[in-house]
Structures are given as structure tokens and as C-alpha cells.
XYZ file of N, CA and C in Angstrom:
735
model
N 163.083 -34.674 150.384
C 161.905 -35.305 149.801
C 160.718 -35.137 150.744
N 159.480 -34.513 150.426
C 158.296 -34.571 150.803
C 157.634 -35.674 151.075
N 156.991 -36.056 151.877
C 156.215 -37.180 152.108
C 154.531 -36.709 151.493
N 153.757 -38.098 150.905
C 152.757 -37.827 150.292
C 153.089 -37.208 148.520
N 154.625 -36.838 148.182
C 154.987 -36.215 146.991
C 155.996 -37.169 146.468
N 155.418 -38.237 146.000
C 156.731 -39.362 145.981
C 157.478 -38.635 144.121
N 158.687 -39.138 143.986
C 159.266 -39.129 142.731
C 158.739 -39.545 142.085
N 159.283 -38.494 140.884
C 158.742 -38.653 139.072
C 159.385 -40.022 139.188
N 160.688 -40.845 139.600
C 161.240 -41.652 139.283
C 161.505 -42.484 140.260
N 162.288 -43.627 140.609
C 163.391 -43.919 141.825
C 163.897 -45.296 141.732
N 165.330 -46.005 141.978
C 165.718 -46.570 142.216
C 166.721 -47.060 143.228
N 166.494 -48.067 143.765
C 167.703 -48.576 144.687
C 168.681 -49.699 144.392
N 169.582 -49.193 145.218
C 170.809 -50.171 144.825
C 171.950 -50.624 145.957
N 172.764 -51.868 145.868
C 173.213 -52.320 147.360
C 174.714 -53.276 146.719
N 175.254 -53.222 147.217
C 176.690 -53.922 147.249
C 177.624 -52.930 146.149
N 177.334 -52.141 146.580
C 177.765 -50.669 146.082
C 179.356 -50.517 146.603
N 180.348 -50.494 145.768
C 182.212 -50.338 146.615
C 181.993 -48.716 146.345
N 182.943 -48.292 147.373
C 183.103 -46.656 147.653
C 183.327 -46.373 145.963
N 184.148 -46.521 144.790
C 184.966 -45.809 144.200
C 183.367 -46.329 143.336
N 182.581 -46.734 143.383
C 180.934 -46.885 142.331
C 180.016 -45.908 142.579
N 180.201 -45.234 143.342
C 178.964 -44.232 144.164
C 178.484 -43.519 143.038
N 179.567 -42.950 142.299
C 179.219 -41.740 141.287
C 178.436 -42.331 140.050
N 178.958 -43.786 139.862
C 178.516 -44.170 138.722
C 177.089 -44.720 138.353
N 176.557 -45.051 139.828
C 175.169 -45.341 139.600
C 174.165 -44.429 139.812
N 174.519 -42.883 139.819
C 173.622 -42.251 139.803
C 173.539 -41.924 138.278
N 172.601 -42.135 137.737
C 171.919 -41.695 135.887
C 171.835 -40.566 135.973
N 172.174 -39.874 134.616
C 171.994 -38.292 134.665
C 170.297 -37.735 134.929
N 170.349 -36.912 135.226
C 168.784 -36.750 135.701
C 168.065 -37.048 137.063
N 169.191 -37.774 137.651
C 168.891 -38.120 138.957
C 169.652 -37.715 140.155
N 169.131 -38.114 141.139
C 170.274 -37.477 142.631
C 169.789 -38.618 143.521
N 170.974 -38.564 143.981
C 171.115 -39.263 145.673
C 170.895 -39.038 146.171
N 170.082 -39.560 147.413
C 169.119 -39.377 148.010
C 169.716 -39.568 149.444
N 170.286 -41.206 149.278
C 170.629 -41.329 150.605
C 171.917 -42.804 150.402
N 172.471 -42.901 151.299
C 173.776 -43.865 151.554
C 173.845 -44.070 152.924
N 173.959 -46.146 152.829
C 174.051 -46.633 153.553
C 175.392 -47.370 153.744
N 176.243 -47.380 154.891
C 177.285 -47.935 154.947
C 177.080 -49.208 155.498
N 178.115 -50.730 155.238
C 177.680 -51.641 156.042
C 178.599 -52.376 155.091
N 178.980 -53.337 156.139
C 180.174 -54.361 156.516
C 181.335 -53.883 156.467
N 182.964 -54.574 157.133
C 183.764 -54.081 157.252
C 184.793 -54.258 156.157
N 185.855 -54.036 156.476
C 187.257 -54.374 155.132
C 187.017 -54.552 154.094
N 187.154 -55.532 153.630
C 187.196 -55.897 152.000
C 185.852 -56.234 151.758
N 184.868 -56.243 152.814
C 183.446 -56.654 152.583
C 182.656 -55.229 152.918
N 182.957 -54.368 152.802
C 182.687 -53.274 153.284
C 182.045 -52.578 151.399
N 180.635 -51.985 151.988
C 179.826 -51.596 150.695
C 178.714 -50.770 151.112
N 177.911 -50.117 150.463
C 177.200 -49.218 150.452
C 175.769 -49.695 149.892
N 174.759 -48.878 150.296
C 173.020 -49.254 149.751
C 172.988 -47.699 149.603
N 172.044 -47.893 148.287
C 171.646 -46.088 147.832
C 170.480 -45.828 147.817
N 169.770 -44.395 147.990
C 168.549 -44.803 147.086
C 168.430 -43.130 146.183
N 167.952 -43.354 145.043
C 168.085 -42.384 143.915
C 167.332 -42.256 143.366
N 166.571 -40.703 143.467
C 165.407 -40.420 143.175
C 165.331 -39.112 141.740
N 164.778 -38.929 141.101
C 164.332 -38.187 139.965
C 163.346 -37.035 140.905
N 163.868 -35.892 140.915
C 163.073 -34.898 142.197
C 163.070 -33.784 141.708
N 162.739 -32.700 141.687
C 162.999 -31.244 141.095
C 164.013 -30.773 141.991
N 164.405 -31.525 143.463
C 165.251 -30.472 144.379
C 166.768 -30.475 143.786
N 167.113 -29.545 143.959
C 168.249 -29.270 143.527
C 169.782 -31.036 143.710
N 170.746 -30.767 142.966
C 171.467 -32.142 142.965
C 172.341 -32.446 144.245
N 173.157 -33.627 143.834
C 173.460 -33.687 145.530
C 174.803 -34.125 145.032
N 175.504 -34.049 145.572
C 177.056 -34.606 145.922
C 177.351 -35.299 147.378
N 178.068 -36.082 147.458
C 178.990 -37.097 148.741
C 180.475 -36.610 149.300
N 180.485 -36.949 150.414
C 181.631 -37.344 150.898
C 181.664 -38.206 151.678
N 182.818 -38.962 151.302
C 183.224 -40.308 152.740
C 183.981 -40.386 153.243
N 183.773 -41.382 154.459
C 184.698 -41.454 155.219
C 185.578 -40.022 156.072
N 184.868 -39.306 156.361
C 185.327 -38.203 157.470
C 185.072 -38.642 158.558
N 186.270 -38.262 159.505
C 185.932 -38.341 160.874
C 185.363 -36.935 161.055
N 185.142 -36.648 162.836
C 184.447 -35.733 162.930
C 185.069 -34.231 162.735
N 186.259 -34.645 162.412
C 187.104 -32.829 162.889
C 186.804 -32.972 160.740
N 186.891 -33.827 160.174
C 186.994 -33.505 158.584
C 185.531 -33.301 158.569
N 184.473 -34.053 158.996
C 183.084 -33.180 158.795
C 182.823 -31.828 159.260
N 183.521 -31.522 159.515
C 182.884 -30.163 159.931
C 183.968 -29.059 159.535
N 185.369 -29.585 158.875
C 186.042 -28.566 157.764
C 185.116 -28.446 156.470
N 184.573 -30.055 156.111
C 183.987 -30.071 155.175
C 182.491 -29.097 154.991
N 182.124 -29.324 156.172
C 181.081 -27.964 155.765
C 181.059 -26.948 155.314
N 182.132 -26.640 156.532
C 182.254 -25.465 156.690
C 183.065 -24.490 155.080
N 183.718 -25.013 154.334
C 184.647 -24.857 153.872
C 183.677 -25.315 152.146
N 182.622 -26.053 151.962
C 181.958 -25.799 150.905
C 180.371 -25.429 150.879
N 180.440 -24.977 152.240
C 179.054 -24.113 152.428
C 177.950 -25.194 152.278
N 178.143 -26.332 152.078
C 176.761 -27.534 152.011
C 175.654 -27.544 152.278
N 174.755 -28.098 152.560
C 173.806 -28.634 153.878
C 173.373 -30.026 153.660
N 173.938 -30.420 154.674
C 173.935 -32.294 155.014
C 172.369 -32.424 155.113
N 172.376 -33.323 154.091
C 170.870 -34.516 154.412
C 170.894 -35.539 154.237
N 171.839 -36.494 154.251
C 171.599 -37.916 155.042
C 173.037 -38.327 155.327
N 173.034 -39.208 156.076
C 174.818 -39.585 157.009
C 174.587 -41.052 156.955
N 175.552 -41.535 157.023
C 176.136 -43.129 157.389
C 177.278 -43.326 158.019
N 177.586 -43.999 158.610
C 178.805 -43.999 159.839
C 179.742 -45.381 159.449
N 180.464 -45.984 159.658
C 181.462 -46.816 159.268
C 182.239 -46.982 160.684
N 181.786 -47.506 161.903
C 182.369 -47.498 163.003
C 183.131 -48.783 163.521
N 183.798 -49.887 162.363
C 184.257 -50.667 162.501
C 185.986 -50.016 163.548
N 186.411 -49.298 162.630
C 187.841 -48.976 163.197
C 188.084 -48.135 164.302
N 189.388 -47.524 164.891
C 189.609 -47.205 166.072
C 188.643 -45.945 166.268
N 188.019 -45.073 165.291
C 187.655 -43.815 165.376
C 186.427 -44.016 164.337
N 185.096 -43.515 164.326
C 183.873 -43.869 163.479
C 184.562 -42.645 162.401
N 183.964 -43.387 161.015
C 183.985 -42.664 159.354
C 182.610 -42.118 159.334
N 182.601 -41.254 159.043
C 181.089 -40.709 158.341
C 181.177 -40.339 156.938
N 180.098 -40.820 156.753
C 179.815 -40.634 154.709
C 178.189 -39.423 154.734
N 178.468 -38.242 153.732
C 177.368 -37.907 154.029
C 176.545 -37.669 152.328
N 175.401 -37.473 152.206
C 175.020 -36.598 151.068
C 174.851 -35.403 151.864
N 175.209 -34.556 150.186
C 174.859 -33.106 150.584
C 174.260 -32.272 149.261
N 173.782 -31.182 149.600
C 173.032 -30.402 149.168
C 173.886 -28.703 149.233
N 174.110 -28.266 148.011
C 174.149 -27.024 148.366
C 173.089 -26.013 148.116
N 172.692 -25.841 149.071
C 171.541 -24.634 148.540
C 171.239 -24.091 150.143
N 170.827 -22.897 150.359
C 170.517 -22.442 151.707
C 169.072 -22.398 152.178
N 168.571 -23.354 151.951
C 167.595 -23.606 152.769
C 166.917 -24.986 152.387
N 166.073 -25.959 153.537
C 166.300 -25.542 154.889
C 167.584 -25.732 155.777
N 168.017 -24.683 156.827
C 168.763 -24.957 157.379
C 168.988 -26.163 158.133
N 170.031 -26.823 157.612
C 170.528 -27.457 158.427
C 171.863 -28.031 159.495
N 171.544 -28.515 160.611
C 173.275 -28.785 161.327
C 173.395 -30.323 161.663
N 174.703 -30.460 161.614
C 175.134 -31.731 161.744
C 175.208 -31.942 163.069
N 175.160 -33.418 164.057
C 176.318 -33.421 165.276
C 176.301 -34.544 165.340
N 177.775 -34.742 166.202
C 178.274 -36.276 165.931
C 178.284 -36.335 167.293
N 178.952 -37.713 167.760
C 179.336 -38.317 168.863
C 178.330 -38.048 169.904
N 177.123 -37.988 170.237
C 176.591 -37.540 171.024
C 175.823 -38.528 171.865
N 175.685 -38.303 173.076
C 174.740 -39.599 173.553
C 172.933 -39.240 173.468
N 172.093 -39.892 174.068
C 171.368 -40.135 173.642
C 170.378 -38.618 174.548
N 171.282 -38.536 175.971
C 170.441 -37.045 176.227
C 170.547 -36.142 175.703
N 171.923 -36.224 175.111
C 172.118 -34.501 174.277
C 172.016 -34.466 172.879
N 171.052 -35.789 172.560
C 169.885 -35.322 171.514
C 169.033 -34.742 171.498
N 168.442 -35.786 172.945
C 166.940 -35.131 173.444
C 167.368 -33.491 173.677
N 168.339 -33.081 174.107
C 167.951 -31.820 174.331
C 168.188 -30.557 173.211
N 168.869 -31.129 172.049
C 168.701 -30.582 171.168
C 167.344 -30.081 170.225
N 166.647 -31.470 170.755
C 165.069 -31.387 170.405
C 164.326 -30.341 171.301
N 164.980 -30.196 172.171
C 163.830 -29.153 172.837
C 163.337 -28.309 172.105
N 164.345 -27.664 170.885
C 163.713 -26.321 170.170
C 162.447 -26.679 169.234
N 161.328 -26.808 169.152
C 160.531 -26.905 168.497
C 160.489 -26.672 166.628
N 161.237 -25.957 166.785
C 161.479 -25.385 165.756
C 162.052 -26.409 164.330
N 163.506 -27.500 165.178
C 164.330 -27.914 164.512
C 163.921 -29.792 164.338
N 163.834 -30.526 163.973
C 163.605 -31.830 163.688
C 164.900 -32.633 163.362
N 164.605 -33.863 163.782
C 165.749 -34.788 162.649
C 165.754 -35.241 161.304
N 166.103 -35.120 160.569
C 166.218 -35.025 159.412
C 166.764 -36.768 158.764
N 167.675 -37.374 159.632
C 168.495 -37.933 159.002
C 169.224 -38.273 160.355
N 169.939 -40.023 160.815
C 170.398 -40.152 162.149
C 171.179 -41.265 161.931
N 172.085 -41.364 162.765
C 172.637 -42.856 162.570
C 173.277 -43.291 163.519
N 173.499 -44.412 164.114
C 173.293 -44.835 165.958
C 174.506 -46.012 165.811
N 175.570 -45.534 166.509
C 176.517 -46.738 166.768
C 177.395 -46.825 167.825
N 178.347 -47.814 167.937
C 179.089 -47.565 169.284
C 180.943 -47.219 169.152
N 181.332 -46.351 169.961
C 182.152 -46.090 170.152
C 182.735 -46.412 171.516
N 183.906 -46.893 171.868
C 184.234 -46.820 173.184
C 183.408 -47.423 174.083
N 182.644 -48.664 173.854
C 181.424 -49.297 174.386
C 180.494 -48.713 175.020
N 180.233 -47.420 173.864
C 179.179 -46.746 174.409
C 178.516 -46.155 173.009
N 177.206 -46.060 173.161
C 176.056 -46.006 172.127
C 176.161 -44.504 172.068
N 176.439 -44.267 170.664
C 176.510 -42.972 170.150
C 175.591 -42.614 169.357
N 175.157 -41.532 168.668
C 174.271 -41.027 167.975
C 174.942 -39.691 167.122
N 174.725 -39.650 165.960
C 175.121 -38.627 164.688
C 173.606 -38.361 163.869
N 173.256 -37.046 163.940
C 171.591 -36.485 163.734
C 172.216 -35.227 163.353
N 171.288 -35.185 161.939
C 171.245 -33.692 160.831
C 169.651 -33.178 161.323
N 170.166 -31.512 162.046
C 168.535 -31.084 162.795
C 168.447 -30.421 162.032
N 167.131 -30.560 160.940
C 166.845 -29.752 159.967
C 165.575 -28.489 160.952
N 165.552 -27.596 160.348
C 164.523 -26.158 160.788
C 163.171 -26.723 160.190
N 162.544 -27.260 161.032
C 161.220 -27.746 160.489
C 160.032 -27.681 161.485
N 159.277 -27.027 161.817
C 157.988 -27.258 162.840
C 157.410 -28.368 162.570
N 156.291 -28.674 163.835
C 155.491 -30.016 163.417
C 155.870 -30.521 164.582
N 155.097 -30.973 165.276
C 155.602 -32.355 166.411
C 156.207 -33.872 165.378
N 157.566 -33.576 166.717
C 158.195 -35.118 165.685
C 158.432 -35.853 166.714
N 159.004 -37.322 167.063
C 159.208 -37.562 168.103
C 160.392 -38.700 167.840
N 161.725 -38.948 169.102
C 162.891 -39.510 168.783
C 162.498 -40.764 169.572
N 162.840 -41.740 168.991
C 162.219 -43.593 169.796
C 163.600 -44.332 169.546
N 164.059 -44.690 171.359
C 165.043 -45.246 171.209
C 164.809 -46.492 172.006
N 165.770 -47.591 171.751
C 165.770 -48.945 172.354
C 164.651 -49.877 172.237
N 163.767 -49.443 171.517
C 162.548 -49.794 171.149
C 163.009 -51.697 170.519
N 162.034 -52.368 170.567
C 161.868 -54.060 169.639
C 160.964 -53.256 168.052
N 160.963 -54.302 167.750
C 160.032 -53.895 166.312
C 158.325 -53.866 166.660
N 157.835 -54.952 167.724
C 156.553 -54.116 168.890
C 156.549 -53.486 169.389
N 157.175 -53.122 169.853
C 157.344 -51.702 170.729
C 157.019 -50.384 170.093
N 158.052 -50.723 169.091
C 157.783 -49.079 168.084
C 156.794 -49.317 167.124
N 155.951 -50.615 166.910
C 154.678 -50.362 166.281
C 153.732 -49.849 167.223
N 153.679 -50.803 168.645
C 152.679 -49.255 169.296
C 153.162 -48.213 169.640
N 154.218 -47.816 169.958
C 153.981 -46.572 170.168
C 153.814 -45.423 168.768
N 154.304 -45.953 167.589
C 153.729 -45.302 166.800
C 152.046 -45.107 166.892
N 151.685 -45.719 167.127
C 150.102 -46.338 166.941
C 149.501 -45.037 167.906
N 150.279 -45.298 169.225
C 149.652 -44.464 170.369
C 149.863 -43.003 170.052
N 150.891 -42.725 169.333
C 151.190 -40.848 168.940
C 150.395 -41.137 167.620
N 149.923 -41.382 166.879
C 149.146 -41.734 165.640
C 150.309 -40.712 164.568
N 151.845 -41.160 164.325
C 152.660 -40.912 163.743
C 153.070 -41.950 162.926
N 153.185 -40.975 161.665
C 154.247 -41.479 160.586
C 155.971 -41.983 160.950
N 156.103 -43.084 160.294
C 157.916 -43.283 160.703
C 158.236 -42.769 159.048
N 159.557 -42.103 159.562
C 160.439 -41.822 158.878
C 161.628 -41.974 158.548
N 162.650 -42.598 159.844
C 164.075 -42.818 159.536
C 164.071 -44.149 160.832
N 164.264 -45.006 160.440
C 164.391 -46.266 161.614
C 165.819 -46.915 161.114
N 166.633 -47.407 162.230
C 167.818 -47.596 162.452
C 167.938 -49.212 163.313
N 168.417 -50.155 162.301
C 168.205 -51.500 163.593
C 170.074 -51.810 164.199
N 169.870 -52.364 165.407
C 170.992 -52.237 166.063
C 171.071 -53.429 167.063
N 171.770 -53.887 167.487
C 172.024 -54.963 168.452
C 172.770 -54.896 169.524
N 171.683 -55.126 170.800
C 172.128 -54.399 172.379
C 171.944 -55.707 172.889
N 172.714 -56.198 173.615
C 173.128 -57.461 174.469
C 172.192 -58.132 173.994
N 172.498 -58.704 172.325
C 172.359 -59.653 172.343
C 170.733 -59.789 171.389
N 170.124 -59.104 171.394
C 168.949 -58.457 171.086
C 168.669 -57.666 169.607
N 167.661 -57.801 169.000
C 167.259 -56.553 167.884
C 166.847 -55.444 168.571
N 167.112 -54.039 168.425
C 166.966 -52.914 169.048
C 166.561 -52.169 167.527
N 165.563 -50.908 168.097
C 165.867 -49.864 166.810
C 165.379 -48.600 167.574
N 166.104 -47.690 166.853
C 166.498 -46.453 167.159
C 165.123 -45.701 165.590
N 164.406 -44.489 166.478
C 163.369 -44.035 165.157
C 162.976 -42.708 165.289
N 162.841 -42.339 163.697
C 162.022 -40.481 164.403
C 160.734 -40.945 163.412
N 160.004 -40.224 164.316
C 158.355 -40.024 163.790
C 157.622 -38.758 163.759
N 157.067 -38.381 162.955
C 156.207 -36.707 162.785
C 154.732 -37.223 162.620
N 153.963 -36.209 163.308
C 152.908 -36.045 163.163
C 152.078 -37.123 161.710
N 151.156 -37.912 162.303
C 150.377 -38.451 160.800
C 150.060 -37.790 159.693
N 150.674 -37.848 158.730
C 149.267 -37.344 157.447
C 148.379 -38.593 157.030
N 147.815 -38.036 155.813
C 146.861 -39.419 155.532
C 147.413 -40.550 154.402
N 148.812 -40.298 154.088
C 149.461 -41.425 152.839
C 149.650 -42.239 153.713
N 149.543 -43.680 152.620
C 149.579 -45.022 153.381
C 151.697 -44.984 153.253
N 151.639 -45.713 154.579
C 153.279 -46.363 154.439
C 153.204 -47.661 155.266
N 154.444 -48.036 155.492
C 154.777 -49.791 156.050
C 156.467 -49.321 156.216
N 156.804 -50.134 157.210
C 158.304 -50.554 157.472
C 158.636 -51.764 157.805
N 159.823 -52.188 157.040
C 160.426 -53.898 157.382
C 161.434 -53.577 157.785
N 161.892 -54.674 158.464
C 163.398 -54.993 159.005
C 163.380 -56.629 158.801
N 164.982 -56.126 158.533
C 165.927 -58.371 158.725
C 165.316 -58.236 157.338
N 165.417 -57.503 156.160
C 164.869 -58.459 154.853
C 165.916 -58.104 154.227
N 166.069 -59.204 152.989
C 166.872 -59.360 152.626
C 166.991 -58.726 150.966
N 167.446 -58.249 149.721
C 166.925 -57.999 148.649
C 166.521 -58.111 148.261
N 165.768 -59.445 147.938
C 164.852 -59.873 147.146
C 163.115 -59.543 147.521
N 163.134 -59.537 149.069
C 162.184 -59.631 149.736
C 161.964 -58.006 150.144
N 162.851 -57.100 149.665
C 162.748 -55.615 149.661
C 161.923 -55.170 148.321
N 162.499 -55.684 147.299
C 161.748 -56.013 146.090
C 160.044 -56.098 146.281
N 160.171 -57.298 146.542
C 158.651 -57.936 146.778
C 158.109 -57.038 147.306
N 158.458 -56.262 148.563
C 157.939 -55.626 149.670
C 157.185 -54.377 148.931
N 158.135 -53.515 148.242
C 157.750 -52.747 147.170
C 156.838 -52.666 146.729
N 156.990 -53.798 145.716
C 155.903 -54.370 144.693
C 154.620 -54.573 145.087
N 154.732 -55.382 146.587
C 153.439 -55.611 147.131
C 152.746 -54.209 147.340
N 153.246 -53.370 147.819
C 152.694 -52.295 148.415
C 152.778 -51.187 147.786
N 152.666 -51.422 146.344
C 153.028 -50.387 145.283
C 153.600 -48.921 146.010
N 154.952 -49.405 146.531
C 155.459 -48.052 147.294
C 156.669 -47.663 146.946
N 157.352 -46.643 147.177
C 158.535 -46.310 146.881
C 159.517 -46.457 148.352
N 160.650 -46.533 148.084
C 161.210 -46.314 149.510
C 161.804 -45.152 150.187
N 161.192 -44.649 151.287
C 161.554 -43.677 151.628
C 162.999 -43.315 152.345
N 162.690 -44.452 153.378
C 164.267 -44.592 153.837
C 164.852 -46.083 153.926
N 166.332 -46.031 153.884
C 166.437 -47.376 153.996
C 168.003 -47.283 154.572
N 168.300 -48.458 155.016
C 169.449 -48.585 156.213
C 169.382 -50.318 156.041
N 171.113 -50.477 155.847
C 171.681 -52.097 155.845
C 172.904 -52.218 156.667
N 172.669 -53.534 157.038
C 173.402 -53.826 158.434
C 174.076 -54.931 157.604
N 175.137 -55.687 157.814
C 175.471 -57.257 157.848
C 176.013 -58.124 158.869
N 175.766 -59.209 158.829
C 175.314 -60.269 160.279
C 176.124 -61.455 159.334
N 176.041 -62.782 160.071
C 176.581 -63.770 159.721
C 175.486 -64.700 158.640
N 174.473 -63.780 158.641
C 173.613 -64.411 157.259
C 173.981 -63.655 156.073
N 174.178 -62.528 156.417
C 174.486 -61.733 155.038
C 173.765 -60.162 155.094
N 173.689 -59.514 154.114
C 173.042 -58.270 154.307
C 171.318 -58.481 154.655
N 171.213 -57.106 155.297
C 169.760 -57.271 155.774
C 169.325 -55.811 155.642
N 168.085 -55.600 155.171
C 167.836 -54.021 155.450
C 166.388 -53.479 156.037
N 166.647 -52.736 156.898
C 165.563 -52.125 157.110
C 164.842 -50.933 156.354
N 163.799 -50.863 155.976
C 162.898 -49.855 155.144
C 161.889 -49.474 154.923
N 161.836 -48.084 154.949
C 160.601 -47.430 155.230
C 159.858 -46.939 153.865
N 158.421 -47.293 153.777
C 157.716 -47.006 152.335
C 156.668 -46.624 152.023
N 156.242 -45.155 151.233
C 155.455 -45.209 150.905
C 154.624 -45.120 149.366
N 153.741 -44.986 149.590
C 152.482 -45.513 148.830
C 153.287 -44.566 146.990
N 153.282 -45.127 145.955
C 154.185 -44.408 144.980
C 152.787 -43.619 144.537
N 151.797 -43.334 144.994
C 150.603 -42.500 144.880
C 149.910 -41.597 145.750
N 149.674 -40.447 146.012
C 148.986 -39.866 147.231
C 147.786 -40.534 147.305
């Protein structure tokens, strides 16, 4: 999805069980993106499903990392958005995918947070799509580097001030923000590209109803979105823009 080119259409949706995925996409439409969140029997998904000319999309869940990467390899795909499921001994990944060959894209899992950065060195390649959790009491990272020029930039450990100025100070658009909890704390993990001139906004800690509203208020669509659950209940963070250039 283009930014500034919002959908002919779009809807979202949340308390989604694995074996529903297929059913709430309407013919005419594609998946966009999937969010994993809570564990066992409370364990569910957030979507968001857009009406787009790009070609359709299909899922898989729950792969670890040696099945993501048969799975690629083996139906020729290209991954554009991931969710992780890192409750149990070994993290699940759920991905959408795309078959079509271009733009290129690659997956990588388990990685820490330098041998992202240095994946970014190539100018060339961007994040596309990321998702930040812990393994082995240590903070991992899973990022789809799509082939894209443009200065973009990766913001980690950031508060929700923090990454409003420094957005402010690179005069960048957010695109994929990730909230997370480090001793104790709200943390978020973010990629940002270069400004254009469409209006957007991002929330975190809201709850459905108030994602709604958020919308509504800001006659926007959602671009990205990511749900966590806590001992209040689901919460999501989301990124939006303007449903008009």
C-alpha cells in the first residue's frame, strides 16, 4: 500500500481465532496485515483489509523459523507483513504474503537489534514490515527488507515522547510502530521515511472503541496497526492516514 493513495475500501477487525482468518476477508478484498496477541485459549488475531488493485494475498501461521523459510522458498511468495506469537518455548510467526515478483523482498528472524542496523546499511533496501519480541531474555527483532530507496530511519527503545520528537527532528512520516514493555516501562520500537505532505497521527494503549473514534475523528484510514494484551484487556497501537490526499 502506497502512502498518500489510501483504498477504494477498508476495514478492520480484532478477536479474530486462527481457523476465522479466511472468513473475514469479503471477496474483492485482501489482507493487508495480521496481528497476533494473547496466549492459549485467549490467543487471537487483529486484521486490517483493504480493497487495492495490488494483486491478492494469502497467510501462513504459526511457523517457526526453519518452516518460514521452507515456506518461501518452496511457494516462491514475497512476505509483507509478520506477527510473532512468542509466548512458547520457540517464537511462531504468522505472515501475509504476496505472490508476485516485485518488489523484492527478504525476510529475517531472530536478530538483534545491530544486525538490523546493519542490514540497513544498503540504501537501497527499507523495512517494510517488523515485529520485536523476546526470546531467551533477550530482545529480538523479525523485519521484511523490501528494495525501496528514500531515506527511512529504524527508532528503537524510544517512550511515546521520544519518538514524537524525534520524528519531528527528521521531519518523517511513521509507518510501522511496535509497543513493548522493558523493565517495567512502555517502550516502542518504529520505522520512519522521509515526509510527504498527507496528514497522519498515531495512538497507542487504545482500546476498540476509541480506535473507532480515532478514525472517525481524523477521517483516516489505518495504515498500520499492532495489538498487545495486558491485564486490562486488548490495546492497540495505530498508525493513520488522512482517507483523502
Amino acid at each position: 500500500m502506497t502512502i498518500g493513495k489510501p483504498p477504494e475500501t477498508w476495514y478492520w477487525s480484532h478477536d479474530i481465532e486462527s481457523d476465522q482468518i479466511g472468513g473475514i476477508v469479503a471477496p474483492g478484498m485482501h489482507l493487508m496485515r495480521l496481528s497476533s496477541y494473547g496466549t492459549g485459549s485467549h490467543r487471537r488475531f487483529a486484521a486490517l483489509v483493504f480493497k487495492d488493485p495490488g494483486p491478492e494475498c494469502s497467510y501462513a501461521l504459526d511457523l517457526d523459523a526453519a518452516a518460514v523459510e521452507t515456506r518461501l522458498r518452496e511457494t516462491g511468495a514475497r512476505p509483507v507483513a509478520i506477527t510473532v506469537d512468542a509466548s512458547g518455548s520457540q517464537p511462531r510467526f504468522s505472515l501475509v504474503l504476496q505472490k508476485v515478483p516485485e518488489p523484492l523482498s527478504n525476510l529475517y528472524v531472530d536478530l538483534d537489534e545491530t544486525s538490523v542496523r546493519k542490514l540497513l546499511l544498503d540504501d537501497h533496501q527499507n523495512i517494510a514490515d517488523f515485529v520485536t519480541y523476546v526470546t531467551d531474555g533477550a530482545r529480538k527483532y523479525a523485519v521484511i527488507l523490501e528494495e525501496r530507496s528514500g531515506p527511512s530511519w529504524f527508532l528503537t527503545h524510544v517512550t511515546a515522547h521520544e519518538l514524537d520528537v524525534r520524528l519531528t527532528e527528521l521531519g518523517a512520516n511513521l509507518l510501522r510502530v511496535r509497543a513493548y514493555a522493558e523493565d517495567g516501562q512502555r517502550r516502542f520500537a518504529a520505522v520512519a521515511e522521509q515526509s510527504s505532505s498527507v496528514k497522519w497521527a498515531w495512538y497507542a494503549d487504545l482500546d476498540a472503541d476509541a480506535v473507532a473514534s480515532k478514525l472517525d475523528a481524523n477521517n483516516a484510514y489505518p495504515f498500520d496497526l499492532d495489538a498487545t494484551r495486558d491485564e486490562r484487556g486488548v490495546r492497540f497501537t495505530v498508525v493513520m492516514y488522512r482517507d483523502k490526499p
